[in-house]
Phi, psi and omega in degrees: 000147178285155180292136178293147179265139183285135170273166177298133180288133184276141181293142173277170186230355189281335182275162174054047185302313187282338172296315177300316184298319182290328184265281185296331184297320180297323178295317183297317182290331173297321180293320186288311188261082180266066186204152179290348183267014187297323181295313178302319181296317179296321177299319180297320180296316180298318179299315178297323180298316179297314178301319182292324177299323182288324188258346184203142171230046182055046181300337180279355182294113188260109182265003187295304185229356183282159183302144180287178177170173180295148182294127181275152171275154175302141178066309184278341183063230180258023185303324182281354182255003180234152175263107184294344178279332175223066186300322184299323181294315180298319180294325175298319179295318180296328180295334178290335179270318190253356177097181187284347177230111183213167185247137168230156178247124173257095191066232178274353186278119178273131181231132173263127181257133177251124185235142177092149184302312186299316183289313181297316180294319180300319181289309188282333183257304183287331178241046186301321182292315184291325183256017190265356178280160178262131171278110181266097182291163182308317182294321180288328176290323181303318183253010171232335176053036175081005181260175174082207189248310192285319187245055178217169179222178172066211184296324178302309181297313183302312184289318181292321178292317180299314180296315182298316182296316179297316183291318177300321177292320179299326180268018166093016180303118180083005183243182186298325182297321178287323177305318178299318179296316182292319179300318177298317182293329177304321182294320177294320180294318178299319178301320178298315180296321183294334181301335184272356175044045176086358179277158182292139178204161176270119186271004187305309185297310183301316181292319178298317180296318182296311181293325179293327182292335178290312179290330177295319180299325179280320181290312190247356179079013180203158171264165177252150169291144182297337181268001180296117185298323179297314180297314179301316182295318181297315181295316182295319179296318178297317181300314181293320180298315181296322178293313183292330182297334178265007181286160181299322183294323180285326174298320177294321177300320179297331178277323185229081185302338180291352177283351190312312184299342186262000189254113178296321181299323178296317180296319179295319179299312184293328175296317178297317182297316180295322178298315180290324177298319180296315180294319180292322177300321180295316179296318180295320179298320178298319178291324180295322181294329183253019184294133171232108184303340181275348182224089185281118184269336192192181179302314182299315177303315181299319179295312182296322178294318178299317179297318179300316180297320179294321178294321178297326179276003179060036175274121182264167177057035177289149175280354182273072180237171191304319183296316180294325176295310182302310185286330175295315177297317180297317178300310184292321179299313182293312182294322181288343179266308194289307188292316180293316178300316180295318180297319179295322176299317177300318181302313182292321178297318179293326177293320178292327181283329182238077186299332180291329174288322176298320177303314184291323177297313184290329175295318179293320177300314181296321184287320187270320189254324186073223183257359179287170179294135176296145175233155180301324182294347176289340186306319184294341179260008183231067186297322182292317179299316179299320178295319180297317180296316179296319180293325176297318178297318181296310184288325180297322171054055192301318182243079192298329182252005190056190171263132189307142176257177177211140179288137182276343178198172175301138180215139172263120188227121183050040176086358181250147175270126175239119186287153175301139180087003179283135175291138182230131174255106170282109189279089184295331175306317183290340177277311184288341178244020184296117184291342177274353182247329186244136184294322179219077192297334185259012178240157176275105189220093180302342179298344175304334184246022179231141175273185184293342178264007180080013179270147181292137176231144176275148179239132182300327184276008175276102189223049181289341180262016186064200184199168176080207186295332183256018177300149181305121183284347178259023185303311185294325176294314180298319180296320178293316178301311182301316182295311185288317178296312183298310183291323179296320178290318180290332176292327187264330189230154167257121181268127180222161172293162176297161177305135180087356178248130178271166177301321181295335181284343181294127189268124178261011176289126184280156166278128185274127173211200175296328170243164181260117179245159179296150172300143179309130184206168176237146175228160172259134175247099186265125185297133174259358195296307185296315180297317183293316181294328176297321178293315182298317184297334178279332188264329190265148177275152174274161182301144180286177177169174180294148183292128182273149173275152176304138178066311184279338183064229179258023184305323184287346182260000186249144170268103187291343176283326178222067185299333182298329178291317178297318182295323176298319179295318180296327181296332178292335180267319189255355177100187188278348177227112182213168184248138168229155179247117173267094190067234179267359181274121177274130181233132173264127181256134177252123185236140178092151184303312186297314182293316182295316181292319179300319181289307189282333183255303184287334178239046188301320183292316184291326183254018190266355179282158177262130172275116184262100179296157182310317183295323181284331174289320177304319186277322187252339177055033176081008181258173175083211187245309190291321188239057180218163177224179173064210185296324179302310181296312182302312184290318181292320179294316180299316180296313182297317182296315179297316184290319177300320178293318180299328180265021165096014180302118181081009184237182185299324181300314178292324178302318180297319178298317182293318180297322176298318181291329177304320181297317179295320180293318179299320178300319178298317180294321183294332181299336182274352173049042176083000178277156182297141175205162178273122184281354191303303186297308182299322180292319177298317180296320182296310182293324179295326181293334179291310180291328178296318180298324180283320183284311185261344180092003179203158176269168176251153169287144181297339181270358182295118184300318180298316180298314181299320179291320177302313181293315182298317180294319178299314181295318181295318181294321178294322177295314182293329181299337179261006183285161180298323179303312183290326176300317179294319179299319179297330177280325186229077186300338180293351177275007190312315186295338184259000184264103183298318182298326178295316180298320179293320179296321179291324176296317176300317180301312183298317180294319180294318179299319179298314180296318181295320177299319179296317179296318179294320180301316179297317180294324180293321181294331182252019185292134174233107184303341181269357180217094184278121184269333184190187183300320180299315177302314180300319180295314182297320178294317178297322181299322180296332184271340186271163175287163182299329182280000183294158175288352178275072180241172186297322182297314178295326178296312182300313185282333173294317178296314181294323176300311182293321181296312181296311182292323183287343178267306194290308188292317181292317180297316180298319179296317180295320178295320174301319181300315180292321179296318180292328176293319179293326181281334182237073186299331180293328177286321176301321177303313183293322177298312184289328175296315181293321177298316180296320183288319186270318188258323184074223184260356179287171179291141175289144177233158179301326179302336182289342187306318184292341179259007181236064185298322182290317177300315180298319178296320180297315181297316178297320180291327174299312179299319181295309184288326180296321171055054192301319182240082192296331180245016188054191170265131189308142175257177178211142179286137182274344177199170176302139182213141171260121187227121181050040176085358181248146178267125179239122184287155174302139178086004179284134175291137182231129174255105171283108189279088184297331174306316183290340176278310184289341178243020183296118184291341177274353182247331186242137185293321179220076192297334186259010178241158177276104189221092180302341179298344175304334185245021178232140176273186183295340178262014179064026173267146181293138177230144175275149179239132181301325184276010174275102189224048182290340181263014187066201184197169176080207186295332184257018178302148181307121184284347178259021185305310184294325176294315180298319180296320179292317178301311182302315182296311186287318178295313184298310184291323179296320179290317180290334176291327187264329188231154168256124183262128183223161172293163176297159177305136180086356180249127179276161177303319181295338181280344179294126188269123178262010176291125183284154172286157179277133177181177177294326169250162185259106179254162175294151172296154179307134182201167175236150176227161171256131175252096186268125184298138177260002186293000000 
């Protein structure tokens, strides 16, 4: 290991007390009393001091068994012997005189200080109950009033902490779901750094926004744009409040609350708190208006749902009330932003100050990870990087005094009596810098966390998150954030001091607040990307694959009607990542659950672009949602997702629309009176009407000629898009004039665009900005507010509507038809579905709420989706930049096929992948279970945006039909004769067939 470099030795504070008082004290009091009444106030203090001298000399001060400490002055206590700007240092010095357990007086307030690892751990862990209460100082009471998580006690604290911990875990704290959120945020943070093109800048804001967005995604179910003024204001107010809370004037206020009217810092804090309370109330109100208890989006939803359940159960005096929600959210938002953001700033500053350590981190990153996206699981293979992050946390010492504790009862500790209700300071500085625990406590030395073989080791005295009952409940989230943010930035950038500044000039003196943050500074973030990728491309191999023929590529080895089957076979020979050539087009195929998920989720940014094949460009011209990239795609997808949610996607509003449509569909089935018929048209019309109601604000009659033509053209185009002709055209676009299917698809497109324009024209003529009927209305209103150059133009509206209409009709309808066909083919499974429906639902209408009580039905629907395999190759992706993936180099712009067939039929994930087996989704107790390899909607950035709507449609349509009808083959046709061979198309539909829907009434 390299020799550790010495940091500047910090000044002690216990000596020359009165010299300090004559000098710095006068400055401090000028800062504290920013009022014309300061002279009167000082006279009052002197008067009180004299009175106190006459009436008391701390006669209650019990030296018999209580912890020792410096002799206090009347009224002031030990105030003149401590530096309120760096209280932790003074207390560390005092511990050298009075031992690890000692008493100091802050004014009249007696405080027991615990110093050193052994003492702090013994108190907080071994005596967790006795030392587990929170000391709620006046300032903390002012802005929390005993509510929330951090600054409360008793039943409120217990219940709010228990709920918060459970909910944070449910939303993936420390798990893969959170990893995905952080990885996504890394890209936004990197974009912010890249804007400075290597020039010096202050990274405080960008880092604060990134860390805040992680807790925001969990609290509110969404991230904020960095330029969002509400978000900026909330983060800035929290940052200032935390800084002011540690100021000398607020420490004095905590000792002498009557000083409040004279303290500017107190007024500034309360102004910030009120501002954030107002903004948080607004966010909570928005979530409350769109609450769906069946689809919990975030922490706030979980809280509101819990409260609703308690109210339904007529439980009174619940702790789940508005104040506890508001202050819990406020606590988590502030804590989740400040400490992680500050620690990350320290990490980057230390890398710039110690470039040889930065070299070692980046060498390890290059060797272990290469250019692919960092993953949490890489941590175990990166011991030096992990050691650097831990050492940065140790030296940064973000919360030097922890948040004050209070004894819950009298306790004898290390031979001393500490009375119940005594304030206790667990001095974390003394733990993280404990000279009996750390070899070089005051230096930045990653070797503290490495053994002699260079392997990472944990240290008992590493306690930046405190310990015991009051340990930071977001520890696992913070650790994941630090690892992913730090490594992603170090993978991409070289951190250096600004030009003209040396490493030695970088100042490690902290800004003092309630937490310790770096002094304002600037760093340069110089991109390593181009240089690194040039090196990688020379060293790494590309994925293997069958040898291509000139011009034809691997065309002769592929079944163009069902290429996904050929590709699955090739994966058995060439592995989970391989190359095939469709003509002269090189395509990388990803096969199997692990490879597909790693690419689409863990490397979402690199594999997140859409490959727009010639036929899809011909039809969409880069507009809309499905076949677009860049800002057009981002803005249209964001708008569509928000609007679909506003109109009830996955909620009660959408449920009502689907249930209404169920009646129309049942009527269509009843018209056949149990005789054989083709289910295609009625099922297509029903599913199409759901997306139509959301897009246009109304459903269509099944007999409407325009509606029937819209549906027929959409289905025909989707079928033709998967034909051999179109596959050949995509390889050889110069054949366009000879491809009949292409001409038909363009003709369908033109007719559909004309119909959609007419529908939009009618909606525009009757538009009322105060009453939004559907997605088109929302788009038109937004269009009025945007500039002419905006992506909110008529072309994007038309293609967004046609994309949603086509996708919202075909995939759900095809899956539902597979479901009915599989029920007719497997009557014993249909029996079990109908038995469960009869037992749980009876003759009433099925509701989404019933899903949780219908495990077998739910398993059957999931198994239908798995076996149906509607989109076997997903919609092709494209790499957004050069990437090293599973040891192979894939160039930017390469077409990628995530082979969903290989996921849904993965033999390492499914017990009987090629059979219809609902047990895949049932545990040994016949309870429904989710499976990671269930990926019919794809995954990552391009996951189907209508997933929750499709799931609701499938459940309600399927159960309503099975409740009403018995599905059988036509007379003279056996179950075994029903053909499960799919029709050829871009999506996989059943071959044409007829069924009988026999009434069960």
